[in-house]
Short mmCIF file of C-alpha atoms and ligand atoms in Angstrom, two decimals:
data_model
loop_
_atom_site.label_atom_id
_atom_site.label_comp_id
_atom_site.label_asym_id
_atom_site.label_seq_id
_atom_site.Cartn_x
_atom_site.Cartn_y
_atom_site.Cartn_z
CA MET K 1 11.81 0.91 -27.38
CA PRO K 2 11.05 -2.83 -27.50
CA THR K 3 12.76 -4.53 -24.58
CA LEU K 4 13.93 -8.04 -23.86
CA LEU K 5 14.31 -8.96 -20.21
CA ARG K 6 16.70 -11.85 -20.55
CA ASN K 7 17.19 -14.70 -18.06
CA ALA K 8 14.88 -13.37 -15.38
CA HIS K 9 13.50 -15.63 -12.66
CA VAL K 10 9.86 -14.89 -13.46
CA VAL K 11 7.46 -15.36 -10.54
CA ASP K 12 3.79 -14.97 -11.33
CA PRO K 13 1.53 -17.53 -9.63
CA SER K 14 -1.52 -16.23 -11.52
CA SER K 15 0.07 -17.45 -14.77
CA ASN K 16 1.81 -20.47 -13.22
CA LEU K 17 5.21 -18.97 -13.98
CA ASP K 18 8.15 -19.76 -11.72
CA GLY K 19 11.41 -20.21 -13.59
CA VAL K 20 14.18 -18.56 -15.56
CA LEU K 21 12.69 -17.11 -18.74
CA ASP K 22 12.94 -14.23 -21.21
CA VAL K 23 10.13 -11.68 -21.35
CA ALA K 24 9.71 -9.48 -24.43
CA LEU K 25 7.92 -6.12 -24.20
CA ALA K 26 6.80 -4.01 -27.15
CA ASP K 27 4.20 -1.30 -27.73
CA GLY K 28 3.28 -1.30 -24.05
CA ARG K 29 2.42 -5.02 -24.05
CA VAL K 30 4.06 -8.31 -23.15
CA VAL K 31 4.62 -9.87 -26.57
CA GLU K 32 6.38 -13.12 -25.71
CA ILE K 33 7.44 -15.16 -22.68
CA GLY K 34 9.78 -18.08 -23.26
CA SER K 35 13.33 -19.39 -23.39
CA ALA K 36 16.14 -17.95 -25.52
CA LEU K 37 13.86 -15.52 -27.34
CA SER K 38 15.37 -13.83 -30.38
CA THR K 39 15.33 -10.06 -30.90
CA LEU K 40 15.90 -7.48 -33.60
CA PRO K 41 18.93 -5.13 -33.42
CA ALA K 42 16.83 -2.18 -32.25
CA TRP K 43 15.76 -3.95 -29.06
CA ASP K 44 16.94 -2.90 -25.63
CA ILE K 45 18.32 -6.02 -23.95
CA VAL K 46 18.38 -6.17 -20.16
CA GLU K 47 20.45 -9.00 -18.70
CA CYS K 48 18.56 -10.02 -15.57
CA ASP K 49 21.07 -12.69 -14.43
CA GLY K 50 18.41 -14.74 -12.67
CA ARG K 51 17.06 -11.82 -10.62
CA LEU K 52 13.39 -11.97 -9.70
CA LEU K 53 10.85 -10.54 -12.14
CA PHE K 54 7.29 -9.92 -10.94
CA PRO K 55 4.26 -8.40 -12.65
CA GLY K 56 4.44 -4.67 -11.80
CA LEU K 57 3.56 -4.30 -8.12
CA ILE K 58 0.26 -2.64 -7.16
CA ASP K 59 -0.19 -0.62 -3.98
CA PRO K 60 -3.88 -0.16 -3.19
CA HIS K 61 -3.27 2.38 -0.40
CA VAL K 62 -1.11 5.49 -0.86
CA HIS K 63 -1.44 9.19 -0.08
CA LEU K 64 -0.20 11.39 -2.92
CA ARG K 65 -1.46 14.63 -1.29
CA GLU K 66 -2.59 16.31 -4.51
CA PRO K 67 -4.65 18.44 -4.60
CA GLY K 68 -3.97 20.75 -1.68
CA GLN K 69 -1.04 19.38 0.31
CA GLU K 70 1.75 19.70 -2.18
CA HIS K 71 4.20 20.69 0.55
CA LYS K 72 4.06 17.02 1.69
CA GLU K 73 4.03 15.19 -1.66
CA THR K 74 2.93 15.56 -5.26
CA ILE K 75 1.76 13.02 -7.78
CA ALA K 76 5.15 13.44 -9.47
CA THR K 77 7.27 12.89 -6.32
CA GLY K 78 5.05 10.17 -4.86
CA THR K 79 5.04 8.15 -8.05
CA SER K 80 8.83 8.57 -8.44
CA ALA K 81 9.09 6.95 -5.03
CA ALA K 82 6.57 4.31 -6.16
CA VAL K 83 8.58 3.16 -9.18
CA ALA K 84 11.79 3.20 -7.11
CA GLY K 85 9.95 0.84 -4.76
CA GLY K 86 8.88 -1.45 -7.60
CA PHE K 87 5.28 -0.24 -7.87
CA ALA K 88 3.89 0.16 -11.38
CA THR K 89 0.42 1.08 -10.09
CA VAL K 90 -0.80 2.98 -7.04
CA CYS K 91 -4.30 3.75 -5.79
CA CYS K 92 -4.45 7.12 -4.08
CA MET K 93 -6.65 7.90 -1.11
CA PRO K 94 -9.20 10.72 -1.09
CA ASN K 95 -8.08 12.64 2.02
CA THR K 96 -6.75 15.52 -0.05
CA ALA K 97 -7.83 19.16 0.13
CA PRO K 98 -10.44 19.24 -1.28
CA ALA K 99 -11.34 15.58 -0.79
CA LEU K 100 -11.72 13.38 -3.87
CA ASP K 101 -15.51 13.44 -3.61
CA THR K 102 -16.62 14.83 -6.99
CA PRO K 103 -16.11 13.74 -10.60
CA GLU K 104 -14.26 17.04 -11.16
CA THR K 105 -11.62 16.31 -8.52
CA LEU K 106 -11.14 12.82 -9.96
CA ALA K 107 -10.77 14.31 -13.44
CA TRP K 108 -8.21 16.73 -12.05
CA VAL K 109 -6.18 13.91 -10.47
CA ARG K 110 -6.30 12.00 -13.73
CA MET K 111 -5.10 15.07 -15.63
CA ARG K 112 -2.24 15.67 -13.16
CA ALA K 113 -1.29 12.00 -13.29
CA GLU K 114 -1.24 12.01 -17.10
CA ALA K 115 1.03 15.07 -16.99
CA SER K 116 3.39 14.08 -14.18
CA ALA K 117 3.08 10.51 -12.87
CA ALA K 118 5.88 7.97 -13.20
CA CYS K 119 3.44 5.07 -12.79
CA ARG K 120 -0.25 4.29 -13.21
CA VAL K 121 -2.45 6.18 -10.75
CA PHE K 122 -6.02 5.21 -9.90
CA ALA K 123 -8.20 7.06 -7.44
CA VAL K 124 -10.14 5.74 -4.47
CA ALA K 125 -13.00 8.20 -4.06
CA ALA K 126 -14.57 9.42 -0.84
CA ALA K 127 -17.81 7.66 0.07
CA THR K 128 -19.23 10.71 1.86
CA LYS K 129 -19.08 14.39 0.96
CA GLY K 130 -15.96 15.99 2.36
CA ARG K 131 -15.24 12.67 4.12
CA LYS K 132 -17.44 13.96 6.92
CA GLY K 133 -19.55 10.83 7.26
CA GLU K 134 -22.76 12.85 7.02
CA GLU K 135 -23.97 12.79 3.42
CA LEU K 136 -23.32 10.26 0.67
CA ALA K 137 -21.13 11.42 -2.20
CA GLU K 138 -22.42 10.89 -5.76
CA LEU K 139 -21.07 7.37 -5.91
CA HIS K 140 -22.31 6.43 -9.38
CA LEU K 141 -20.88 9.58 -10.91
CA LEU K 142 -17.59 8.98 -9.10
CA ARG K 143 -17.49 5.43 -10.39
CA GLN K 144 -18.13 6.63 -13.94
CA ALA K 145 -15.35 9.17 -13.42
CA GLY K 146 -12.92 6.35 -12.70
CA ALA K 147 -13.06 5.63 -8.96
CA VAL K 148 -11.70 2.10 -8.48
CA ALA K 149 -12.98 1.82 -4.88
CA PHE K 150 -14.51 3.96 -2.13
CA SER K 151 -13.15 4.94 1.28
CA ASP K 152 -13.15 7.87 3.71
CA ASP K 153 -9.62 6.79 4.67
CA GLY K 154 -8.03 8.89 7.36
CA ASP K 155 -11.46 8.75 8.97
CA CYS K 156 -13.87 5.96 9.74
CA ILE K 157 -17.52 6.04 8.72
CA ALA K 158 -18.56 6.38 12.32
CA THR K 159 -22.32 5.95 12.54
CA PRO K 160 -24.02 2.63 11.76
CA GLY K 161 -26.81 4.38 9.83
CA MET K 162 -24.40 6.05 7.41
CA MET K 163 -22.27 2.93 7.20
CA SER K 164 -25.28 0.87 6.19
CA ARG K 165 -26.14 3.40 3.44
CA VAL K 166 -22.53 3.42 2.26
CA LEU K 167 -22.44 -0.37 2.00
CA SER K 168 -25.70 -0.53 0.03
CA SER K 169 -24.73 2.30 -2.29
CA VAL K 170 -21.17 1.12 -2.90
CA LYS K 171 -22.48 -2.36 -3.64
CA ALA K 172 -24.70 -0.90 -6.36
CA THR K 173 -21.61 0.55 -8.07
CA GLY K 174 -19.89 -2.85 -8.18
CA ALA K 175 -16.79 -1.48 -6.42
CA CYS K 176 -15.46 -2.35 -2.97
CA PHE K 177 -15.56 -0.26 0.19
CA MET K 178 -12.30 0.15 2.12
CA GLN K 179 -12.82 0.99 5.78
CA HIS K 180 -10.44 2.94 8.00
CA CYS K 181 -11.39 1.02 11.15
CA GLN K 182 -11.30 3.51 14.01
CA GLU K 183 -14.17 3.99 16.45
CA PRO K 184 -13.83 7.75 17.04
CA THR K 185 -15.15 8.07 20.59
CA LEU K 186 -12.64 5.47 21.83
CA THR K 187 -9.70 7.24 20.20
CA ARG K 188 -10.43 10.95 20.68
CA GLY K 189 -7.16 12.63 21.66
CA SER K 190 -5.22 9.36 21.43
CA ALA K 191 -1.78 9.48 19.84
CA MET K 192 -0.47 5.93 20.27
CA HIS K 193 -1.29 2.37 21.35
CA ALA K 194 -2.79 2.03 24.83
CA GLY K 195 0.07 0.25 26.59
CA THR K 196 3.11 0.71 28.79
CA ILE K 197 4.88 3.19 26.52
CA ALA K 198 1.83 5.49 26.37
CA THR K 199 1.63 5.33 30.17
CA LYS K 200 5.34 6.09 30.51
CA LEU K 201 5.10 9.04 28.10
CA GLY K 202 1.90 10.34 29.70
CA LEU K 203 -0.03 10.00 26.43
CA SER K 204 -3.64 9.00 25.98
CA GLY K 205 -3.86 5.43 24.69
CA TRP K 206 -5.64 4.05 21.60
CA PRO K 207 -7.13 0.64 22.41
CA ARG K 208 -7.26 -2.32 20.05
CA VAL K 209 -11.02 -2.53 20.52
CA ALA K 210 -11.42 0.74 18.56
CA GLU K 211 -10.44 -1.22 15.44
CA GLU K 212 -12.06 -4.54 16.33
CA LEU K 213 -15.44 -3.00 17.17
CA ILE K 214 -15.73 -1.31 13.77
CA ILE K 215 -14.81 -4.49 11.88
CA GLU K 216 -17.35 -6.52 13.91
CA ARG K 217 -20.01 -3.85 13.40
CA ASP K 218 -19.40 -3.52 9.67
CA ILE K 219 -19.47 -7.27 9.11
CA ARG K 220 -22.78 -7.39 10.93
CA LEU K 221 -24.22 -4.43 9.00
CA ASN K 222 -23.05 -5.94 5.73
CA MET K 223 -24.68 -9.35 6.31
CA GLY K 224 -27.88 -8.51 4.49
CA ILE K 225 -26.13 -6.26 1.98
CA GLY K 226 -23.11 -8.17 0.69
CA CYS K 227 -20.91 -5.28 -0.40
CA ALA K 228 -17.25 -6.16 -1.02
CA TYR K 229 -15.74 -4.90 2.26
CA HIS K 230 -12.02 -4.38 2.82
CA ALA K 231 -10.45 -3.56 6.20
CA GLN K 232 -7.48 -1.24 5.74
CA HIS K 233 -4.16 -1.30 7.60
CA LEU K 234 -4.88 -3.89 10.32
CA SER K 235 -3.00 -3.24 13.56
CA SER K 236 -4.68 -5.40 16.19
CA GLY K 237 -4.09 -9.12 16.47
CA GLY K 238 -7.74 -9.45 17.55
CA SER K 239 -8.92 -8.22 14.16
CA VAL K 240 -7.46 -11.32 12.48
CA GLY K 241 -9.81 -13.70 14.29
CA ILE K 242 -12.85 -11.53 13.50
CA ILE K 243 -12.00 -11.46 9.80
CA ALA K 244 -11.15 -15.17 9.76
CA ARG K 245 -14.59 -16.06 11.14
CA ALA K 246 -16.35 -13.83 8.60
CA ARG K 247 -14.39 -15.30 5.71
CA GLU K 248 -15.10 -18.83 6.92
CA ALA K 249 -18.79 -17.92 6.87
CA GLY K 250 -18.39 -16.94 3.22
CA LEU K 251 -18.85 -13.20 3.78
CA PRO K 252 -17.22 -10.79 1.29
CA VAL K 253 -14.52 -9.49 3.64
CA SER K 254 -10.83 -8.91 2.93
CA ALA K 255 -8.03 -7.18 4.77
CA GLU K 256 -4.62 -5.63 4.23
CA VAL K 257 -1.55 -5.17 6.40
CA CYS K 258 1.31 -2.67 6.10
CA PRO K 259 5.04 -3.28 6.71
CA HIS K 260 5.18 -1.19 9.89
CA HIS K 261 2.47 -3.23 11.61
CA LEU K 262 4.47 -6.41 10.91
CA LEU K 263 7.81 -5.01 11.99
CA LEU K 264 7.59 -2.29 14.62
CA THR K 265 6.04 -2.17 18.07
CA HIS K 266 4.95 0.78 20.20
CA ASP K 267 8.52 0.82 21.56
CA ALA K 268 9.41 2.75 18.38
CA CYS K 269 7.36 5.68 19.75
CA ASP K 270 9.54 5.90 22.88
CA ASN K 271 11.29 9.23 23.41
CA TYR K 272 8.32 10.83 21.66
CA ASN K 273 9.54 9.65 18.24
CA THR K 274 6.94 11.17 15.93
CA LEU K 275 8.35 9.23 12.94
CA ALA K 276 6.68 6.17 14.48
CA LYS K 277 3.35 7.93 15.06
CA VAL K 278 0.90 6.27 12.71
CA ASN K 279 -2.82 5.59 12.44
CA PRO K 280 -3.71 2.93 13.47
CA PRO K 281 -0.86 2.83 15.98
CA LEU K 282 2.05 0.43 16.27
CA ARG K 283 1.11 -2.17 18.87
CA GLU K 284 2.83 -5.10 20.60
CA GLN K 285 4.72 -8.25 19.64
CA SER K 286 1.59 -10.34 20.26
CA ASP K 287 -0.21 -8.27 17.60
CA ILE K 288 2.66 -8.74 15.14
CA ASP K 289 2.57 -12.49 15.79
CA ALA K 290 -1.19 -12.63 15.16
CA LEU K 291 -0.93 -10.50 12.00
CA LEU K 292 1.85 -12.76 10.67
CA LYS K 293 -0.38 -15.77 11.35
CA GLY K 294 -3.15 -13.94 9.50
CA VAL K 295 -0.87 -13.62 6.47
CA ALA K 296 0.34 -17.22 6.73
CA SER K 297 -3.19 -18.60 6.94
CA GLY K 298 -4.55 -16.49 4.08
CA VAL K 299 -6.92 -14.43 6.24
CA ILE K 300 -5.01 -11.27 5.24
CA THR K 301 -4.73 -11.32 1.45
CA VAL K 302 -3.39 -7.89 0.50
CA LEU K 303 -0.14 -6.04 1.29
CA ALA K 304 -0.22 -2.24 1.18
CA THR K 305 2.01 0.63 2.28
CA ASP K 306 -0.31 3.40 3.57
CA HIS K 307 2.49 5.67 2.27
CA ALA K 308 1.73 8.86 4.25
CA PRO K 309 4.18 11.72 3.68
CA HIS K 310 4.33 14.61 6.16
CA SER K 311 6.79 17.52 6.23
CA ALA K 312 9.67 17.79 8.69
CA ASP K 313 8.01 20.83 10.30
CA GLU K 314 4.81 18.90 10.93
CA LYS K 315 6.69 15.87 12.31
CA SER K 316 8.72 18.09 14.65
CA LEU K 317 5.63 19.16 16.56
CA ALA K 318 4.96 17.69 20.02
CA PHE K 319 3.96 14.01 19.78
CA GLU K 320 0.27 14.74 20.51
CA ASP K 321 0.13 17.38 17.77
CA ALA K 322 2.25 15.76 15.03
CA PRO K 323 0.32 14.13 12.16
CA PHE K 324 -0.05 10.35 11.87
CA GLY K 325 1.79 8.56 9.07
CA MET K 326 5.08 7.42 7.59
CA LEU K 327 6.58 6.86 4.14
CA GLY K 328 6.23 3.37 2.74
CA LEU K 329 6.75 3.08 -0.99
CA GLN K 330 10.54 2.66 -1.24
CA THR K 331 10.95 0.34 1.72
CA ALA K 332 7.88 -1.91 1.43
CA LEU K 333 9.18 -4.65 -0.87
CA PRO K 334 12.48 -5.25 0.99
CA LEU K 335 10.70 -5.19 4.35
CA PHE K 336 7.92 -7.54 3.25
CA TYR K 337 10.53 -9.78 1.61
CA GLU K 338 12.60 -9.95 4.79
CA VAL K 339 9.73 -10.41 7.23
CA LEU K 340 7.50 -12.69 5.19
CA VAL K 341 9.77 -14.65 2.82
CA GLU K 342 13.12 -14.78 4.62
CA GLY K 343 11.14 -15.08 7.86
CA GLY K 344 9.46 -18.23 6.49
CA VAL K 345 5.91 -16.90 6.93
CA VAL K 346 4.86 -17.42 3.30
CA PRO K 347 6.60 -18.56 0.11
CA LEU K 348 7.72 -15.94 -2.40
CA SER K 349 4.81 -16.82 -4.68
CA THR K 350 2.33 -15.76 -1.98
CA LEU K 351 4.13 -12.47 -1.43
CA VAL K 352 3.91 -11.80 -5.17
CA THR K 353 0.19 -12.63 -5.24
CA MET K 354 -0.42 -10.32 -2.28
CA MET K 355 1.32 -7.43 -4.05
CA THR K 356 -0.04 -8.01 -7.56
CA THR K 357 -3.07 -10.20 -8.29
CA ALA K 358 -4.83 -9.62 -4.96
CA PRO K 359 -4.75 -5.79 -4.99
CA ALA K 360 -5.59 -5.87 -8.72
CA LYS K 361 -8.75 -7.89 -7.98
CA LEU K 362 -9.63 -5.71 -4.99
CA CYS K 363 -9.67 -2.60 -7.16
CA GLY K 364 -11.00 -4.21 -10.34
CA LEU K 365 -7.69 -3.65 -12.11
CA ASP K 366 -7.51 -7.29 -13.19
CA ALA K 367 -10.05 -6.30 -15.85
CA LEU K 368 -7.29 -4.15 -17.37
CA GLY K 369 -4.88 -7.08 -17.23
CA LEU K 370 -2.86 -5.55 -14.40
CA GLY K 371 -1.31 -7.75 -11.72
CA SER K 372 -0.26 -10.67 -13.91
CA PHE K 373 1.91 -11.54 -16.90
CA ARG K 374 0.01 -12.55 -20.02
CA VAL K 375 1.04 -12.33 -23.64
CA GLY K 376 -0.94 -9.35 -24.90
CA GLY K 377 -1.29 -7.92 -21.38
CA PRO K 378 0.22 -4.69 -20.02
CA ALA K 379 4.05 -4.60 -19.98
CA ASP K 380 4.36 -3.69 -16.29
CA CYS K 381 7.16 -5.43 -14.41
CA THR K 382 9.36 -5.21 -11.36
CA LEU K 383 12.92 -6.55 -11.32
CA PHE K 384 14.13 -7.29 -7.79
CA ASP K 385 17.50 -8.44 -6.48
CA PRO K 386 16.90 -10.18 -3.15
CA SER K 387 20.60 -10.45 -2.38
CA ALA K 388 21.32 -6.70 -2.63
CA ARG K 389 21.69 -4.74 0.58
CA TRP K 390 21.28 -0.99 1.09
CA ARG K 391 20.83 1.30 4.01
CA VAL K 392 17.93 3.74 4.21
CA GLU K 393 19.09 7.35 3.96
CA PRO K 394 15.94 9.41 4.48
CA GLN K 395 17.27 12.39 2.52
CA ALA K 396 17.95 10.15 -0.48
CA LEU K 397 14.36 8.90 -0.68
CA LEU K 398 12.40 10.32 -3.60
CA SER K 399 9.28 11.41 -1.73
CA LYS K 400 9.03 15.12 -1.07
CA SER K 401 8.79 14.35 2.65
CA LYS K 402 11.37 12.26 4.46
CA ASN K 403 9.34 10.91 7.39
CA THR K 404 10.58 7.35 7.59
CA PRO K 405 11.20 5.48 10.85
CA TYR K 406 13.67 3.23 9.02
CA GLY K 407 16.58 5.70 8.68
CA GLY K 408 19.90 3.82 8.87
CA MET K 409 18.23 0.41 8.65
CA LEU K 410 19.61 -2.26 6.34
CA MET K 411 17.16 -3.35 3.63
CA HIS K 412 17.13 -6.93 2.38
CA GLY K 413 16.78 -6.73 -1.39
CA ALA K 414 16.64 -3.86 -3.86
CA VAL K 415 14.49 -2.95 -6.83
CA VAL K 416 16.66 -2.96 -9.94
CA GLY K 417 14.09 -1.81 -12.46
CA THR K 418 10.43 -0.96 -12.88
CA TRP K 419 8.67 -0.94 -16.25
CA VAL K 420 5.28 0.67 -16.81
CA ALA K 421 3.56 -0.01 -20.15
CA GLY K 422 6.90 -1.23 -21.48
CA GLU K 423 8.88 1.89 -20.51
CA ARG K 424 11.62 1.66 -17.94
CA ARG K 425 10.55 4.17 -15.29
CA TYR K 426 13.17 3.22 -12.71
CA ALA K 427 16.73 1.91 -12.98
CA SER K 428 18.81 1.49 -9.83
CA GLU K 429 22.29 2.87 -9.68
CA GLY K 430 24.25 -0.29 -8.97
CA SER K 431 26.63 1.56 -6.68
CA ALA K 432 23.84 2.69 -4.38
CA GLN K 433 23.14 -0.94 -3.57
CA ALA K 434 26.55 -1.41 -1.92
CA LEU K 435 26.74 -4.47 0.23
CA GLN K 436 26.40 -3.89 3.91
CA THR K 437 26.70 -6.52 6.54
CA SER K 438 25.14 -5.46 9.78
CA ARG K 439 21.75 -4.25 10.81
CA ARG K 440 21.26 -1.12 12.87
O1 DOR V 1 -1.10 7.17 9.57
C1 DOR V 1 -1.95 7.48 8.75
N1 DOR V 1 -1.76 8.54 7.94
N2 DOR V 1 -3.05 6.75 8.66
C2 DOR V 1 -4.09 7.14 7.89
O2 DOR V 1 -5.07 6.45 7.87
C3 DOR V 1 -4.02 8.42 7.14
C4 DOR V 1 -2.62 8.78 6.85
C5 DOR V 1 -2.45 10.18 6.34
O3 DOR V 1 -3.23 10.60 5.47
O4 DOR V 1 -1.52 10.86 6.77
#
């Protein structure tokens, strides 16, 4: 049904929009943006009352677990969580079973997404067969089959020889390579950040240098190649300086950060709390401070969730044996809003860019018109009420798994609606956003 979003505070820096406007959607497209737009009787009119309206958010880093790990998440449940979190587009990682390393597996994901997804789903394909880091996957065929980027996420491309081949071959496809920056010999058997909490718990520590070394190495390897290189889920403050220097030198390097690395420290892992076990690990306040500076200075340009569902049974294993990862899709926008905008790190316009235009460019989705409002462009939008307050109830989250470390925490801001190709795919129940006053 054609829809008029009336009196929304539209924020889209890519189109120089920042003001109260009406946005009209029809046939999957934005058809008009302006003041006091008129409609026909058949139109659905949504009174936005000055709430914030962004181009549909894009998450370039999620785990949807299909095929093969449907006990953790499915494309249907993961994308329901995505639209409830304001995301109109997600890019899913290839560490499925089997890995997304053939055109057939990509075609299968596309078919499942067409049948069951609540939002747009694009696949990031594995760069090496089986994500083993030994043999290149058929990158050109994967690209033709719709891969928007390449990554062996969950694992790092460990050897310099293979990494060099990956960079050259990915460059030839025109896509970007997303590295999971983890030097494996420095992290074997490690379950959390190498610091006082790991010592107290008697756990083997994961040093910052395991991340920094890979970023340094890859930048060096890439100097004569020039592939678009993206460092995933930064955790170490030291990584910010390395990326800043490379960007200053004009090298094609970008980086993302996730909410948990801006908000939580290794203290969250105390008492063997597996909900806070994540790869790369939660670190220290000095790392958070450096990552926030990286966002403020524009060194880190992309915000992502690394939404990583795991079942309750898996997360109730001993800390060393439990899988790494936490949910992210339904809590990301309020957490980023609180930490970055209310915290005065960046203006709202920058947050919007980092969750729309920047991930769209990273994955080539700007070519489809995603990530910005344009008349004639895709009718994807996110309506957000920054004054709403709600408390995270893990069992009420829409992911199949409930592994969030934020249970009971007060969220600053709530998604009110998410539209994908002009269809409303999420509408909040006003009552669920009941005002709360104190933080856990
Ligand atoms: O914590 C993580 N979980 N980090 C990753 O890189 C992979 C992810 C997963 O697939 O569970």
